[in-house]
């Protein structure tokens, strides 16, 4: 509601707020999974509804909480039938710390034992890393992470994001995480409350502002200090 912002190419944006603040809705509006009831969203100065839907989807590589891994090979889970992306598999797995694990298993090993006796099963955290690797293999302009690391412990999550943001280069990223420490990796933070954008700035700017972000950060920090 009355939400206005701009995201520049190369920005790393963290979106924070309590449950129900509208963070995932904002992302799904960007992706055209929802249509706005008022106002307009622009990509490169053009109303996103004017783009061909399929070509617009190539701009984004989203990873959601409710991801799916299919009962195909691990390679197919990463690139499906886009063989031209084979060269992206190794760097994508290295960024998420899954390369050695997957090489031991084998890229063409089937995933899941539902249909294959020799199918491999991964832990929740390993699944999430694999899904993030899949997003990297898409090689899109904008990486979107909508709380995809809930099954990863806080220290491993921090290391994962360190690897992601050190290797993301000039691409754009939008990240939603309930763990406030991860917002340190972003150059801008959006703070949402009841569908509104109530604060934005860097981590230090928002701490100094002593508003909602500072309150949320202190609330979490007491458990780690």
Short mmCIF file of C-alpha atoms in Angstrom, two decimals:
data_model
loop_
_atom_site.label_atom_id
_atom_site.label_comp_id
_atom_site.label_asym_id
_atom_site.label_seq_id
_atom_site.Cartn_x
_atom_site.Cartn_y
_atom_site.Cartn_z
CA UNK A 1 0.00 0.00 0.00
CA UNK A 2 1.47 3.36 -1.11
CA UNK A 3 4.71 1.49 -1.78
CA UNK A 4 7.29 3.29 -3.90
CA UNK A 5 10.94 2.41 -4.40
CA UNK A 6 13.59 2.02 -7.09
CA UNK A 7 16.18 -0.74 -7.39
CA UNK A 8 19.27 -0.06 -9.46
CA UNK A 9 21.26 -2.63 -11.40
CA UNK A 10 23.91 -4.08 -9.06
CA UNK A 11 21.96 -3.30 -5.88
CA UNK A 12 21.88 -5.92 -3.13
CA UNK A 13 18.59 -5.42 -1.30
CA UNK A 14 17.48 -7.00 1.97
CA UNK A 15 13.79 -6.89 2.82
CA UNK A 16 12.97 -7.27 6.50
CA UNK A 17 9.82 -7.12 8.57
CA UNK A 18 7.62 -9.23 10.80
CA UNK A 19 5.45 -12.07 9.46
CA UNK A 20 2.66 -10.73 7.30
CA UNK A 21 4.46 -7.47 6.53
CA UNK A 22 4.16 -8.07 2.76
CA UNK A 23 7.74 -9.09 1.92
CA UNK A 24 6.88 -12.13 -0.20
CA UNK A 25 3.93 -10.31 -1.78
CA UNK A 26 6.33 -7.57 -2.93
CA UNK A 27 8.59 -10.17 -4.57
CA UNK A 28 5.66 -11.95 -6.24
CA UNK A 29 4.44 -8.64 -7.65
CA UNK A 30 7.90 -8.06 -9.16
CA UNK A 31 7.77 -11.54 -10.71
CA UNK A 32 4.25 -11.00 -12.13
CA UNK A 33 2.87 -13.88 -10.10
CA UNK A 34 0.42 -11.29 -8.77
CA UNK A 35 -0.99 -8.32 -10.68
CA UNK A 36 -1.00 -4.98 -8.83
CA UNK A 37 -4.46 -3.63 -8.01
CA UNK A 38 -3.14 -0.06 -8.23
CA UNK A 39 -0.03 1.58 -9.58
CA UNK A 40 2.59 0.32 -12.02
CA UNK A 41 5.86 -1.60 -11.79
CA UNK A 42 8.53 -0.67 -14.32
CA UNK A 43 11.51 -2.66 -15.58
CA UNK A 44 14.04 -0.58 -17.55
CA UNK A 45 11.44 2.18 -17.79
CA UNK A 46 8.69 -0.01 -19.27
CA UNK A 47 5.53 -1.31 -17.59
CA UNK A 48 6.25 -4.98 -16.81
CA UNK A 49 2.80 -6.00 -18.06
CA UNK A 50 3.92 -4.97 -21.57
CA UNK A 51 6.72 -7.55 -21.68
CA UNK A 52 6.17 -11.06 -23.00
CA UNK A 53 5.61 -13.09 -19.82
CA UNK A 54 8.10 -15.89 -20.62
CA UNK A 55 10.88 -13.51 -21.66
CA UNK A 56 10.28 -11.42 -18.53
CA UNK A 57 10.73 -14.55 -16.39
CA UNK A 58 14.25 -15.05 -17.76
CA UNK A 59 15.29 -11.84 -15.93
CA UNK A 60 14.80 -13.45 -12.51
CA UNK A 61 16.17 -16.49 -10.69
CA UNK A 62 13.94 -16.85 -7.62
CA UNK A 63 14.33 -19.28 -4.72
CA UNK A 64 11.28 -19.59 -2.47
CA UNK A 65 10.69 -21.28 0.88
CA UNK A 66 8.43 -23.86 -0.78
CA UNK A 67 10.93 -25.04 -3.41
CA UNK A 68 10.62 -28.34 -5.27
CA UNK A 69 13.27 -30.91 -6.18
CA UNK A 70 12.04 -33.38 -8.77
CA UNK A 71 12.65 -37.12 -9.04
CA UNK A 72 15.06 -36.66 -11.94
CA UNK A 73 18.86 -36.69 -11.96
CA UNK A 74 20.71 -34.05 -9.97
CA UNK A 75 21.95 -32.58 -13.26
CA UNK A 76 18.36 -32.24 -14.49
CA UNK A 77 17.36 -30.62 -11.21
CA UNK A 78 20.08 -28.02 -11.82
CA UNK A 79 19.66 -27.28 -15.55
CA UNK A 80 16.77 -29.48 -16.78
CA UNK A 81 17.39 -29.88 -20.54
CA UNK A 82 19.34 -26.64 -21.04
CA UNK A 83 22.61 -28.36 -21.99
CA UNK A 84 24.24 -25.02 -22.76
CA UNK A 85 24.24 -24.41 -18.99
CA UNK A 86 26.46 -27.42 -18.22
CA UNK A 87 29.49 -25.15 -17.74
CA UNK A 88 27.60 -23.25 -15.04
CA UNK A 89 27.10 -26.30 -12.84
CA UNK A 90 30.56 -26.39 -11.25
CA UNK A 91 30.80 -22.67 -10.28
CA UNK A 92 27.18 -22.73 -9.08
CA UNK A 93 27.81 -25.68 -6.77
CA UNK A 94 31.07 -24.16 -5.54
CA UNK A 95 29.28 -20.95 -4.50
CA UNK A 96 26.93 -22.91 -2.24
CA UNK A 97 29.57 -25.32 -0.89
CA UNK A 98 27.92 -28.33 -2.54
CA UNK A 99 30.47 -29.15 -5.24
CA UNK A 100 32.43 -31.88 -3.41
CA UNK A 101 29.23 -33.48 -2.09
CA UNK A 102 27.59 -33.65 -5.51
CA UNK A 103 30.76 -34.87 -7.22
CA UNK A 104 30.89 -37.74 -4.70
CA UNK A 105 27.25 -38.59 -5.42
CA UNK A 106 27.42 -38.09 -9.20
CA UNK A 107 25.54 -35.51 -11.26
CA UNK A 108 23.56 -38.16 -13.13
CA UNK A 109 22.47 -40.01 -9.98
CA UNK A 110 18.69 -39.84 -9.60
CA UNK A 111 17.27 -37.71 -6.81
CA UNK A 112 14.77 -39.27 -4.36
CA UNK A 113 14.12 -42.91 -3.49
CA UNK A 114 10.43 -42.60 -4.35
CA UNK A 115 11.01 -44.05 -7.80
CA UNK A 116 14.68 -45.12 -7.81
CA UNK A 117 16.31 -47.66 -5.51
CA UNK A 118 19.67 -45.93 -5.99
CA UNK A 119 18.15 -42.46 -5.60
CA UNK A 120 19.94 -40.08 -3.29
CA UNK A 121 18.32 -38.20 -0.41
CA UNK A 122 19.75 -34.93 0.90
CA UNK A 123 19.27 -33.19 4.23
CA UNK A 124 17.04 -30.11 4.38
CA UNK A 125 20.03 -27.75 4.40
CA UNK A 126 21.66 -29.58 1.48
CA UNK A 127 18.42 -29.38 -0.51
CA UNK A 128 18.29 -25.64 0.05
CA UNK A 129 21.89 -25.23 -1.12
CA UNK A 130 21.12 -27.27 -4.23
CA UNK A 131 18.08 -25.13 -5.03
CA UNK A 132 20.19 -21.96 -4.70
CA UNK A 133 22.76 -23.58 -7.02
CA UNK A 134 19.93 -24.14 -9.52
CA UNK A 135 19.10 -20.43 -9.39
CA UNK A 136 22.75 -19.64 -10.16
CA UNK A 137 22.64 -22.02 -13.13
CA UNK A 138 19.83 -19.93 -14.60
CA UNK A 139 22.38 -17.09 -14.93
CA UNK A 140 19.72 -14.36 -14.70
CA UNK A 141 20.09 -10.64 -14.05
CA UNK A 142 18.30 -10.71 -10.68
CA UNK A 143 18.73 -13.32 -7.94
CA UNK A 144 15.79 -13.47 -5.50
CA UNK A 145 16.10 -15.36 -2.21
CA UNK A 146 12.82 -15.50 -0.31
CA UNK A 147 13.83 -17.11 3.00
CA UNK A 148 15.25 -20.23 1.34
CA UNK A 149 17.68 -21.07 4.15
CA UNK A 150 15.41 -21.85 7.11
CA UNK A 151 16.87 -25.36 7.43
CA UNK A 152 20.45 -24.07 7.58
CA UNK A 153 21.95 -23.12 10.95
CA UNK A 154 22.75 -19.39 11.41
CA UNK A 155 26.54 -19.76 11.13
CA UNK A 156 26.34 -21.88 7.96
CA UNK A 157 23.77 -19.46 6.54
CA UNK A 158 26.12 -16.53 7.15
CA UNK A 159 28.98 -18.36 5.40
CA UNK A 160 26.67 -19.23 2.52
CA UNK A 161 25.64 -15.60 2.07
CA UNK A 162 29.27 -14.49 2.32
CA UNK A 163 30.06 -16.84 -0.58
CA UNK A 164 27.02 -15.70 -2.53
CA UNK A 165 27.67 -11.99 -2.23
CA UNK A 166 31.43 -12.26 -2.77
CA UNK A 167 30.84 -14.06 -6.07
CA UNK A 168 27.65 -12.44 -7.34
CA UNK A 169 29.58 -9.72 -9.19
CA UNK A 170 27.56 -6.91 -10.72
CA UNK A 171 24.26 -8.77 -10.70
CA UNK A 172 21.29 -7.59 -8.65
CA UNK A 173 19.96 -9.48 -5.65
CA UNK A 174 16.88 -9.24 -3.46
CA UNK A 175 16.92 -11.21 -0.23
CA UNK A 176 14.30 -11.86 2.43
CA UNK A 177 15.55 -13.38 5.68
CA UNK A 178 14.30 -13.31 9.24
CA UNK A 179 17.90 -13.42 10.44
CA UNK A 180 18.87 -9.78 10.68
CA UNK A 181 22.62 -10.45 10.60
CA UNK A 182 22.29 -11.32 6.90
CA UNK A 183 21.22 -7.76 6.08
CA UNK A 184 24.85 -6.70 6.65
CA UNK A 185 25.64 -8.08 3.19
CA UNK A 186 23.24 -5.67 1.47
CA UNK A 187 23.94 -2.14 0.35
CA UNK A 188 20.29 -1.20 1.01
CA UNK A 189 17.64 -2.51 3.37
CA UNK A 190 13.87 -2.14 2.96
CA UNK A 191 11.86 -2.35 6.18
CA UNK A 192 8.21 -3.32 5.68
CA UNK A 193 5.25 -3.19 8.03
CA UNK A 194 1.61 -3.98 7.11
CA UNK A 195 2.31 -3.72 3.37
CA UNK A 196 4.11 -0.40 3.62
CA UNK A 197 7.75 0.55 3.14
CA UNK A 198 8.45 2.40 6.38
CA UNK A 199 12.27 2.63 6.35
CA UNK A 200 15.12 2.18 3.91
CA UNK A 201 18.85 2.70 4.11
CA UNK A 202 22.09 0.94 4.99
CA UNK A 203 22.52 -1.20 8.10
CA UNK A 204 24.38 1.55 9.99
CA UNK A 205 21.95 4.28 8.86
CA UNK A 206 18.96 2.31 10.08
CA UNK A 207 20.60 1.44 13.40
CA UNK A 208 21.32 5.13 13.96
CA UNK A 209 17.73 6.03 13.05
CA UNK A 210 16.58 3.97 16.06
CA UNK A 211 13.34 2.98 14.34
CA UNK A 212 11.73 -0.39 13.62
CA UNK A 213 14.86 -1.90 12.06
CA UNK A 214 17.02 -1.01 15.07
CA UNK A 215 14.40 -2.49 17.39
CA UNK A 216 14.21 -5.74 15.38
CA UNK A 217 18.00 -6.01 15.22
CA UNK A 218 18.45 -5.51 18.98
CA UNK A 219 15.68 -8.05 19.64
CA UNK A 220 17.64 -10.74 17.77
CA UNK A 221 21.10 -9.63 18.89
CA UNK A 222 20.32 -10.30 22.54
CA UNK A 223 20.25 -14.05 21.77
CA UNK A 224 23.74 -13.98 20.24
CA UNK A 225 25.53 -11.40 22.40
#
